[in-house]
Structure formats: C-alpha cells, structure tokens
CSV table of C-alpha atoms and ligand atoms in Angstrom, one decimal:
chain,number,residue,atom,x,y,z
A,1,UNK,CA,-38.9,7.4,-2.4
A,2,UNK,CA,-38.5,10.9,-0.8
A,3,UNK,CA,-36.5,12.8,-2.9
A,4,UNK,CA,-34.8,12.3,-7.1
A,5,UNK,CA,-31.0,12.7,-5.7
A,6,UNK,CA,-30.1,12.4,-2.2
A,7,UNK,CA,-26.2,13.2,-0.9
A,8,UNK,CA,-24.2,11.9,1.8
A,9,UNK,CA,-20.6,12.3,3.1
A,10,UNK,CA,-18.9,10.8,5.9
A,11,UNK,CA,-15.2,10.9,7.8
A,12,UNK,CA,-12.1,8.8,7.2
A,13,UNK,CA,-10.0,8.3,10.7
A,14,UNK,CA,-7.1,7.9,12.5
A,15,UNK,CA,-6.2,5.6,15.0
A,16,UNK,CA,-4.7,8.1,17.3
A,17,UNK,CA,-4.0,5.0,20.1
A,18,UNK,CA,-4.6,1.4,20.0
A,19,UNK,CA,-5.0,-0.5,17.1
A,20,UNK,CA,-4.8,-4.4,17.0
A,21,UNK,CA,-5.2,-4.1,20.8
A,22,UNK,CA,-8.7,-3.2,20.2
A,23,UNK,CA,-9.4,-6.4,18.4
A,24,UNK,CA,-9.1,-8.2,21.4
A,25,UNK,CA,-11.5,-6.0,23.5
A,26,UNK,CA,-9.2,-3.4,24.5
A,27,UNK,CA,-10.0,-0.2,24.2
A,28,UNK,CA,-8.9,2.4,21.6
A,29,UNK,CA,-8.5,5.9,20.6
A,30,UNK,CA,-9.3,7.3,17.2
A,31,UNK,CA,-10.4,10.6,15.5
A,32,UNK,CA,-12.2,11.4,12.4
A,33,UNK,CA,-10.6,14.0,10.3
A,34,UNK,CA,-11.5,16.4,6.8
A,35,UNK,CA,-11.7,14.0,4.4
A,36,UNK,CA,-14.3,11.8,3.2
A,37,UNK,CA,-16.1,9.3,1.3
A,38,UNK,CA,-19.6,11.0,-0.4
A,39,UNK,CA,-22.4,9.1,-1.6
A,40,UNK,CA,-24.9,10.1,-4.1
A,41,UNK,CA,-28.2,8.5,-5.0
A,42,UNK,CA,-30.5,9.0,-7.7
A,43,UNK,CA,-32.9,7.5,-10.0
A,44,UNK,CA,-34.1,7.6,-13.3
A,45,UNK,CA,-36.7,6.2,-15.5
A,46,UNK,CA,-36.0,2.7,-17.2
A,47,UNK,CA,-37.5,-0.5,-18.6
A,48,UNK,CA,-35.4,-3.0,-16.2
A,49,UNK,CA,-35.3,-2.2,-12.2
A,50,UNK,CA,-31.2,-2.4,-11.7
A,51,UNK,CA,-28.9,-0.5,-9.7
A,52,UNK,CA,-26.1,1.4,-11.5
A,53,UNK,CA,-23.0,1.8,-9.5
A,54,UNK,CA,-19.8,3.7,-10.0
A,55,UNK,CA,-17.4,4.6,-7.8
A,56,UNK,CA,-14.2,6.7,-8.1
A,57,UNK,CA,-12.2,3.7,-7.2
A,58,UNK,CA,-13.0,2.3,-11.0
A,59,UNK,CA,-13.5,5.6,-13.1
A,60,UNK,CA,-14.9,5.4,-16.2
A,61,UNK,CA,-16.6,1.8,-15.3
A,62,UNK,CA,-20.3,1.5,-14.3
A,63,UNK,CA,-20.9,-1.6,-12.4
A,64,UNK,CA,-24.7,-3.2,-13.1
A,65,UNK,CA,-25.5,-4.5,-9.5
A,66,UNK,CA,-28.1,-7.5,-11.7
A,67,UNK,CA,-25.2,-8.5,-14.3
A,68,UNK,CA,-23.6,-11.9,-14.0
A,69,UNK,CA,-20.3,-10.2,-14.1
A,70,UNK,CA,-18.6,-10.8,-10.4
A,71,UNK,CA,-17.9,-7.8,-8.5
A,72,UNK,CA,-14.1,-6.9,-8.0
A,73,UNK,CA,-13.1,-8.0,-4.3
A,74,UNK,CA,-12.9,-4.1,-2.7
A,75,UNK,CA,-16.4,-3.6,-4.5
A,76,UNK,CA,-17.7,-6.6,-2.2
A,77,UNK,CA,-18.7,-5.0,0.9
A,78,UNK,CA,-20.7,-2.0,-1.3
A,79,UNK,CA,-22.7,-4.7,-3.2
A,80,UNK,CA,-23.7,-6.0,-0.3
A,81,UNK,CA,-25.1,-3.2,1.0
A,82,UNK,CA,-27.4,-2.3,-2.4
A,83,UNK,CA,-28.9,-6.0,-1.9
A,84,UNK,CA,-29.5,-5.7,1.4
A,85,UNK,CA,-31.1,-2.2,1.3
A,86,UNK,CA,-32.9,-2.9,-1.9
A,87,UNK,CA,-34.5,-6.0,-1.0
A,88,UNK,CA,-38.3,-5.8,-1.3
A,89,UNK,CA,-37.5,-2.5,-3.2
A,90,UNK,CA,-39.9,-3.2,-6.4
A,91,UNK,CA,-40.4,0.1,-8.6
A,92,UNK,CA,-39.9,0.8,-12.8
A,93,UNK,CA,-37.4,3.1,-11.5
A,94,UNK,CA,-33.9,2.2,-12.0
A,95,UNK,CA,-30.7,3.8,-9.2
A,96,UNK,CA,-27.6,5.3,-9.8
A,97,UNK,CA,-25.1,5.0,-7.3
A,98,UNK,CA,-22.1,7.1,-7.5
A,99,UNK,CA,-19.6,7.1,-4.4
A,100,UNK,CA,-16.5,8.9,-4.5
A,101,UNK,CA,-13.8,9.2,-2.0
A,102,UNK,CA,-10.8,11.5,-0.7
A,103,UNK,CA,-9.7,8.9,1.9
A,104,UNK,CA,-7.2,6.8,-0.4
A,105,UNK,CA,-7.8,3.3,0.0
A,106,UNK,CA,-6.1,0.3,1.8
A,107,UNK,CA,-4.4,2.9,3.7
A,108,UNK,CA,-5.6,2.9,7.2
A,109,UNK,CA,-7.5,5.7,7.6
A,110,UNK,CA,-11.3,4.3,7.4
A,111,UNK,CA,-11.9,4.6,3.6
A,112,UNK,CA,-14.0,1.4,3.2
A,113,UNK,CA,-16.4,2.3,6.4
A,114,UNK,CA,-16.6,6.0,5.6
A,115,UNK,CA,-18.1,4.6,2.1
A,116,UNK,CA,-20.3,1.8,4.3
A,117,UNK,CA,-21.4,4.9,6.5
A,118,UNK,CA,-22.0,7.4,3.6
A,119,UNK,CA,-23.8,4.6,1.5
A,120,UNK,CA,-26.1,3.4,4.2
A,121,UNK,CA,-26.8,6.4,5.4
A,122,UNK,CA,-27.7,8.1,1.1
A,123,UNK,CA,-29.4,4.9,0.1
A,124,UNK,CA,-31.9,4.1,3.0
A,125,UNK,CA,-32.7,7.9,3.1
A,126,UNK,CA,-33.5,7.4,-0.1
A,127,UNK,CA,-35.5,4.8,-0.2
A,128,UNK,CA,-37.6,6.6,2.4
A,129,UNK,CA,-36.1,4.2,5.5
A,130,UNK,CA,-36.1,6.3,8.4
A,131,UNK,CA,-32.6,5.0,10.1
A,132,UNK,CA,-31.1,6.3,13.0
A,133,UNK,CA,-27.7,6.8,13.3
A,134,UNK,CA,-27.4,3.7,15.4
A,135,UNK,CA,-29.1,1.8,12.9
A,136,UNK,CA,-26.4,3.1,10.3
A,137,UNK,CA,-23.6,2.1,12.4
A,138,UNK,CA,-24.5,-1.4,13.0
A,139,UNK,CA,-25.5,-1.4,9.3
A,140,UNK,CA,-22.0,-0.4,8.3
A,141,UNK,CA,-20.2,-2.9,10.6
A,142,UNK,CA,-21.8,-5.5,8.7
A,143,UNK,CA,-20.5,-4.8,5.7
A,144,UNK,CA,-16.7,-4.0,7.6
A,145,UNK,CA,-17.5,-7.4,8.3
A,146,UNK,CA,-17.9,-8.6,4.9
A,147,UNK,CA,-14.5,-6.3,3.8
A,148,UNK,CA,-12.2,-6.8,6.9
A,149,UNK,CA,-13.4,-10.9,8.1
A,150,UNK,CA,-13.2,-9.3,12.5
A,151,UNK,CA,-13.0,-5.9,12.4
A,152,UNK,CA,-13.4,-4.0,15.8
A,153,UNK,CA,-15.8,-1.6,14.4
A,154,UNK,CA,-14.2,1.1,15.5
A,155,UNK,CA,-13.7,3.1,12.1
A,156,UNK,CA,-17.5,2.8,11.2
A,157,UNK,CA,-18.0,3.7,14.6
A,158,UNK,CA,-16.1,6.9,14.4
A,159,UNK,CA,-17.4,7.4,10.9
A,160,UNK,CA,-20.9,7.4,11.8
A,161,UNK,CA,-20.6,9.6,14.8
A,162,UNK,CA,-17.4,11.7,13.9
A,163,UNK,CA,-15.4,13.8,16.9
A,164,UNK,CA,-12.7,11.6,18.6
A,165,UNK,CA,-14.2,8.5,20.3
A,166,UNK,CA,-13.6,5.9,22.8
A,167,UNK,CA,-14.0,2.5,21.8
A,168,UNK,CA,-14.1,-0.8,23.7
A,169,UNK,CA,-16.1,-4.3,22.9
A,170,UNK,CA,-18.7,-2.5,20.6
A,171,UNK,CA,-19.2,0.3,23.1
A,172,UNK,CA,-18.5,4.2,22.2
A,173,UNK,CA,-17.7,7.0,23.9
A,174,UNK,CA,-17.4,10.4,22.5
A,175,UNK,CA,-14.1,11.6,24.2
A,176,UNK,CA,-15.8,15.6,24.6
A,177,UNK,CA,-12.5,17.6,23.5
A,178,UNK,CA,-13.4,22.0,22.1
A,179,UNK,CA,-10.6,21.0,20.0
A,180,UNK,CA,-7.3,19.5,19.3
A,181,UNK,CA,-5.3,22.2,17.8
A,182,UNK,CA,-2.7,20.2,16.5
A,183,UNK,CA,-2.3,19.3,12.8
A,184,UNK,CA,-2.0,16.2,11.3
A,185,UNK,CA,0.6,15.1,8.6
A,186,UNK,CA,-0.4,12.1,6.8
A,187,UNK,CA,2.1,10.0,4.9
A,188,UNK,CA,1.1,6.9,2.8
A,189,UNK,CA,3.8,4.4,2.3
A,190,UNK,CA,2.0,3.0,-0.7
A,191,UNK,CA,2.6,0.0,0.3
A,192,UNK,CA,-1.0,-1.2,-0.2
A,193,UNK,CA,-2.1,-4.2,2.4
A,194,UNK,CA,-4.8,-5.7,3.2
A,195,UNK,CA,-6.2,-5.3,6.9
A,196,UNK,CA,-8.0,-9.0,7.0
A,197,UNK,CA,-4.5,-10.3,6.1
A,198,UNK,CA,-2.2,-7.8,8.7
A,199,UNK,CA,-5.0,-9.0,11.4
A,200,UNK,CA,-4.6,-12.1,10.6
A,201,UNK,CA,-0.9,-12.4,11.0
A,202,UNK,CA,-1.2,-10.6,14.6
A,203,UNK,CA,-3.6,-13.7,16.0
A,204,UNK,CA,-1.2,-16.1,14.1
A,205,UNK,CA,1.3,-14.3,16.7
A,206,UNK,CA,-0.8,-14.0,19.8
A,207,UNK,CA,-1.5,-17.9,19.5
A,208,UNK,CA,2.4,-18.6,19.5
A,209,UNK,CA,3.9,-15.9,22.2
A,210,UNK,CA,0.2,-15.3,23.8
A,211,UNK,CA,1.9,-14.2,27.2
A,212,UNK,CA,4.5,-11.4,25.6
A,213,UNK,CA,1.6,-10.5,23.5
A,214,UNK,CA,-0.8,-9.5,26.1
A,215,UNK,CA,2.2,-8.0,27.9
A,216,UNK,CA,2.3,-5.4,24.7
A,217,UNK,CA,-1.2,-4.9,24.8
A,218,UNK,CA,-1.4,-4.0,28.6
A,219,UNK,CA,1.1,-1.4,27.1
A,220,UNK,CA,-1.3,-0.1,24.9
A,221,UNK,CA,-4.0,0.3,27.0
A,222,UNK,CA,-2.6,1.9,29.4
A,223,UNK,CA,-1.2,4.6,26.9
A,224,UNK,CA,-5.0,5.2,25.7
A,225,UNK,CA,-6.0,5.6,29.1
A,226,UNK,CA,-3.4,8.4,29.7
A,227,UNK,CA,-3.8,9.5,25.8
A,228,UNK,CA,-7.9,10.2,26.3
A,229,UNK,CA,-7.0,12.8,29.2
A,230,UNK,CA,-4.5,14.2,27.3
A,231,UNK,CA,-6.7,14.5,24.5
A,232,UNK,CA,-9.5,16.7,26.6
A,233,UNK,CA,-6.9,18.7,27.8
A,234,UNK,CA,-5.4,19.1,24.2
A,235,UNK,CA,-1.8,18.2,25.7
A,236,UNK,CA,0.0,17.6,22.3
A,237,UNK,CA,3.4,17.1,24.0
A,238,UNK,CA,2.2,14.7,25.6
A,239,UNK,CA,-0.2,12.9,22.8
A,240,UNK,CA,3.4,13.1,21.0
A,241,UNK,CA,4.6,11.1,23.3
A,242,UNK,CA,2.4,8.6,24.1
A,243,UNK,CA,2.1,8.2,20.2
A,244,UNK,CA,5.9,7.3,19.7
A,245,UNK,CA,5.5,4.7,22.8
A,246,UNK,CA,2.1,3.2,20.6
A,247,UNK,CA,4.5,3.0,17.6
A,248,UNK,CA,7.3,1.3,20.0
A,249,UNK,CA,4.8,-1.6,21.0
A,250,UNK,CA,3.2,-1.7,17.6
A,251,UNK,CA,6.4,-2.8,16.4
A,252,UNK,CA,6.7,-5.5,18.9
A,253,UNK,CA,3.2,-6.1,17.3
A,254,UNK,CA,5.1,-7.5,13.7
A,255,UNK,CA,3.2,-4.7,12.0
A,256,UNK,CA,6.4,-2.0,11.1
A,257,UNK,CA,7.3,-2.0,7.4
A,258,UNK,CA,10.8,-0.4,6.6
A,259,UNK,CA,8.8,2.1,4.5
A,260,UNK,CA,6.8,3.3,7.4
A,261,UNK,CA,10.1,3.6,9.6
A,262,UNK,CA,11.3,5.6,6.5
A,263,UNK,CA,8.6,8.2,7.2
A,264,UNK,CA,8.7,8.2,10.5
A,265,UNK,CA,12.1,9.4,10.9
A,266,UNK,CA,11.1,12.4,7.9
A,267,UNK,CA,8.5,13.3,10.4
A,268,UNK,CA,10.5,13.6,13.3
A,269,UNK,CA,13.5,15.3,11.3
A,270,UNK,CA,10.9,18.0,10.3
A,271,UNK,CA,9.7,18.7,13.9
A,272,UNK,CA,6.7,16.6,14.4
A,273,UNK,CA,6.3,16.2,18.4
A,274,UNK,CA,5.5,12.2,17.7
A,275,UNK,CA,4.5,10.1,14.9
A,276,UNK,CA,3.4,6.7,14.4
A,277,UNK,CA,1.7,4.5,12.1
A,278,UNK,CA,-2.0,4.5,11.9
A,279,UNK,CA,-4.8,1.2,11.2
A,280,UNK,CA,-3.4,-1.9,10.4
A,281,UNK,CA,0.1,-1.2,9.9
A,282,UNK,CA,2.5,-3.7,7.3
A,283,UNK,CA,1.9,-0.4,4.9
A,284,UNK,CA,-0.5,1.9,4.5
A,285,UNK,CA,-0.4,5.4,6.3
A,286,UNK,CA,1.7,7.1,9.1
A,287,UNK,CA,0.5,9.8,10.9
A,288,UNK,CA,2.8,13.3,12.5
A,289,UNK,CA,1.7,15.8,15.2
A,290,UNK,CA,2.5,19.5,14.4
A,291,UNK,CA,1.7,22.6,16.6
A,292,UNK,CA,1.4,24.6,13.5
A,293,UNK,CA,0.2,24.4,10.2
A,294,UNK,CA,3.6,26.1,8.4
A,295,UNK,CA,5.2,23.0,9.7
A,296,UNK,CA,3.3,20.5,9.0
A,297,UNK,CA,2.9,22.2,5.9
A,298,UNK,CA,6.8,21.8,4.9
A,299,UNK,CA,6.9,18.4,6.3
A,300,UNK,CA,4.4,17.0,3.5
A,301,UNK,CA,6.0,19.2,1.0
A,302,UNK,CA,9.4,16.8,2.3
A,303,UNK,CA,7.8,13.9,2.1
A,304,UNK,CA,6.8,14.5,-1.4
A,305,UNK,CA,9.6,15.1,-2.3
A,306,UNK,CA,10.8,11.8,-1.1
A,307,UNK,CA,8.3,10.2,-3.4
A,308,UNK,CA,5.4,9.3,-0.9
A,309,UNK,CA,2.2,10.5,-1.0
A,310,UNK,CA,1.0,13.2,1.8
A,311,UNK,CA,-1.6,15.5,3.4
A,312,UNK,CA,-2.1,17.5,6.2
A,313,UNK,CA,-5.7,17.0,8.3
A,314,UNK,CA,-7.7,18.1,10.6
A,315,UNK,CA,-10.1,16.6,13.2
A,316,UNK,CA,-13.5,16.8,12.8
A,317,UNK,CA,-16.8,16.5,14.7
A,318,UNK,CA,-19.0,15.9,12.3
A,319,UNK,CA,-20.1,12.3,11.3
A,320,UNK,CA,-22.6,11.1,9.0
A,321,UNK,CA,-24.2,14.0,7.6
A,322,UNK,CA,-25.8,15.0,4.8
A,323,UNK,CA,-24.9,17.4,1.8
A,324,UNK,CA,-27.0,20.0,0.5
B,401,MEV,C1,-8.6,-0.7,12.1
B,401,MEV,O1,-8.5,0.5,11.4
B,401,MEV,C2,-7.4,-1.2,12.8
B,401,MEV,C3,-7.3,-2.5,13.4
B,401,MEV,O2,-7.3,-2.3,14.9
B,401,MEV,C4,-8.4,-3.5,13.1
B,401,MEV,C5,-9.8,-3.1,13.7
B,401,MEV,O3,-9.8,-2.5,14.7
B,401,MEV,O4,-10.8,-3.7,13.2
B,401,MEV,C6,-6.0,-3.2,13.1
C-alpha cells in the first residue's frame, strides 16, 4: 500500500447526441461536465481484514463488504468492484471506503460509472496497482455491466477520459473542441427509472418494427455526424438544433415521459436554443442550451419553481483524476 488515504474524483455526462442508437453500434456524442462522483480510500488498524463502505447514497449506514447482509441492488456494481480489486489483498489492515456523489442518481447523467471510474481508479492506486487509464475504463465497464445488463460504455468511457468524446463499438475518440461556451441547464424529472429496464423496452421495440427502427437510428447518426463538427466549431445554433431533431427521433424511440416534455417546453419558453432529454430517457434528466449564464441562470431558477430539480453545468476536460 502506497499511501494511508488516497482521493479520487471523476465526471458525470451528457449525452449530447445519440443515445439508444449507440447500443446498436452507432456512434454517439457525449460530454462530461462539473460534477462528480469522489472516492476516498483509507485504512486503519483492526483485528478482522474487512472493507468498510459508505456512500452518500445511504448516509448514516456503513455497509461491511464480509457481512452476510445482501447488498441493496444500486450498491451491486460497487461491491463488485471491492471483491474484485481486493482479491489476493491479505493484510491486518482493514479499508474504508467512502464515495460520495454530486451527479444525482438514476438520472442519466453517468452517476453509477463516474463512481465505477473514481473507485477503480482510488482503490487500485491504493492498493499500490499501477493501472492505466485504459485499464480503469475497461475495469469500469465491467461493473456498468453488472449495473446496466448491455451498456454501450460510453459514460465510463467519457468518465475516464473526460472532454467531449466520440463513441462507436467500444472505440473513442476525443472530439478536440478549445471549448463549448455554451451552458448547460439540467432538469431532473424525478421520475427515477432504471436504464437496464428503458433499454430493454427499446430491443423489445426494435424486434417488432426493426425496419422503422433502424430508419430512426440512421436519423440519429447522421445528426451526430453533423453534431461532432458543429461541436469543434462550437456552433451552438446549430448543436440547438440538431439537439431538438435527437429529441424528435428519440421520441419515435418510446423513451418521452410527459414529465420530460413538461420541461422541455420550460426550457424553450425561457430561451434555450434546443433541449432534449439526455441517457436513457422514460425519466430522468433533460438537458437546455444557453449562450449565457444569466439565462440559463433564470431558467433553473423557473424550473424550480415548477417543483423539478435543476442545475446549470459546464463541460469539462478533465477525466479521472486525482484530488490533493
Ligand atoms: C447511457 O447513458 C444511455 C444509453 O444509450 C445506454 C448506453 O449507451 O449504454 C441509453
């Protein structure tokens, strides 16, 4: 072991264009923005080798990775990853895990990898495992695995690596932008769902109308084609655009929820320059363009009002990293 307390954070995301599609090995679009999941690993002296785990997702309850007690079902990607890192890990020194998390959950914007990521990446390092960041990702999309049954593996992807990426049948491409200078607006729905199950129903759909449904997801790719240009060239009139055509075909996907379509039209009355949902869809979180923080600013500010939960973001370059 290198070090008594080691620190990592990493970056929730956004599907900026292409979601679903990219399940079938089309390519996507997505951007990692200013908030994340943190990781923190320590150790302290004990009797009994265990792992101690808590995470802000349970406060106030300390999980013993050795206890009989089963593991809540969002815990079950995370305790895979402490049994797979720790195995052959023999010392009188018992872990603490502690993982906390400004991504809100089941939401579409990458919580679960950004933990995977940040937790790979802390407790490896810790254990004195010298991974790469390649190594990190593909350790991640294992446990995405375990969370999400076939994730792409886009969001640990743009977790690990951070900026705005390409992504296409397990391949990345960092998409080199300076910077987008737009502002994001990020509305949660609260309508919590479940992205295995929202996947799921898509395929159910793509068996019965296959044909109409690879129509929709020429659609899509051709808009992330066009979007990643616009992105280098920080168009945001016409990211805007292409994002309310995404949200269009998305529809036609089965994944629209009233209370999305309900914050879709706040954003648009408050001047975003195009808005769509972002991730699975069925719930979770939509997502508005602004040219300028004051209005993005008062466009939460409405849609708090309305009840919903929001945030502006920013995008971010920096993946994985660690915190001094
Ligand atoms: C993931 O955030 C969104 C989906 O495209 C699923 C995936 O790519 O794994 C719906």
């Amino acid at each position: 072991m290198n070090s008594s307390r080691i620190t990592y954070t990493a970056p929730g995301k956004i599907i900026l264009f292409g979601e679903h599609a990219v399940v079938y090995g089309y390519p996507a679009l997505a951007i990692a923005i200013d908030r994340r999941a943190k990781c923190t690993v320590s150790s302290y002296l004990s009797d009994e080798e265990d792992v101690v785990l808590s995470t802000n997702l349970f406060p106030g309850k300390k999980f013993l990775v050795s206890s009989k007690e089963s593991f809540p079902s969002s815990l079950q990607a995370v305790l895979f990853l402490i049994k797979k890192l720790t195995d052959n890990f023999q010392s009188n020194i018992s872990l603490q895990i502690d993982i906390s998390s400004s991504i809100p959950s089941s939401s579409g914007l990458g919580s679960s990898a950004a933990v995977s990521v940040a937790l790979t990446n802390s407790l490896s390092s810790f254990l004195g495992r010298n991974y790469s960041l390649e190594d990190v990702n593909k350790i991640a999309f294992e446990a995405e695995k375990i969370q999400h049954g076939q994730p792409s593996g886009i969001d640990n992807n743009v977790s690990t690596y951070g900026g705005s990426i390409l992504y296409q049948k397990g391949l990345m491409e960092q998409v080199t932008v300076d910077d987008i200078s737009g502002f994001w607006v990020i509305a949660n729905s609260m309508v919590e769902r479940n992205t295995k199950d929202i996947v799921a129903n898509v395929q159910k759909n793509y068996k019965r109308k296959q044909e109409k449904t690879e129509e929709i997801f020429h659609s899509i790719h051709s808009i992330v084609i066009r979007g990643k240009e616009y992105i280098k060239q920080n168009k945001l009139d016409e990211i805007g655009e292409l994002m309310n055509e995404n949200q269009t075909l998305l529809e036609q996907l089965g994944v629209g929820h009233s209370k999305l379509t309900d914050l879709l039209l706040i954003l648009k009355k408050n001047g975003s320059m195009g808005e769509k949902l972002t991730g699975a869809g069925g719930g979770g979180c939509v997502v508005g363009l602004f040219d300028n923080i004051k209005d993005a600013h008062s466009s939460m500010k409405n849609i708090k009002k309305k009840g919903y939960q929001a945030f502006t973001a920013k995008h971010t370059k920096i993946g994985v990293t660690i915190d001094e």
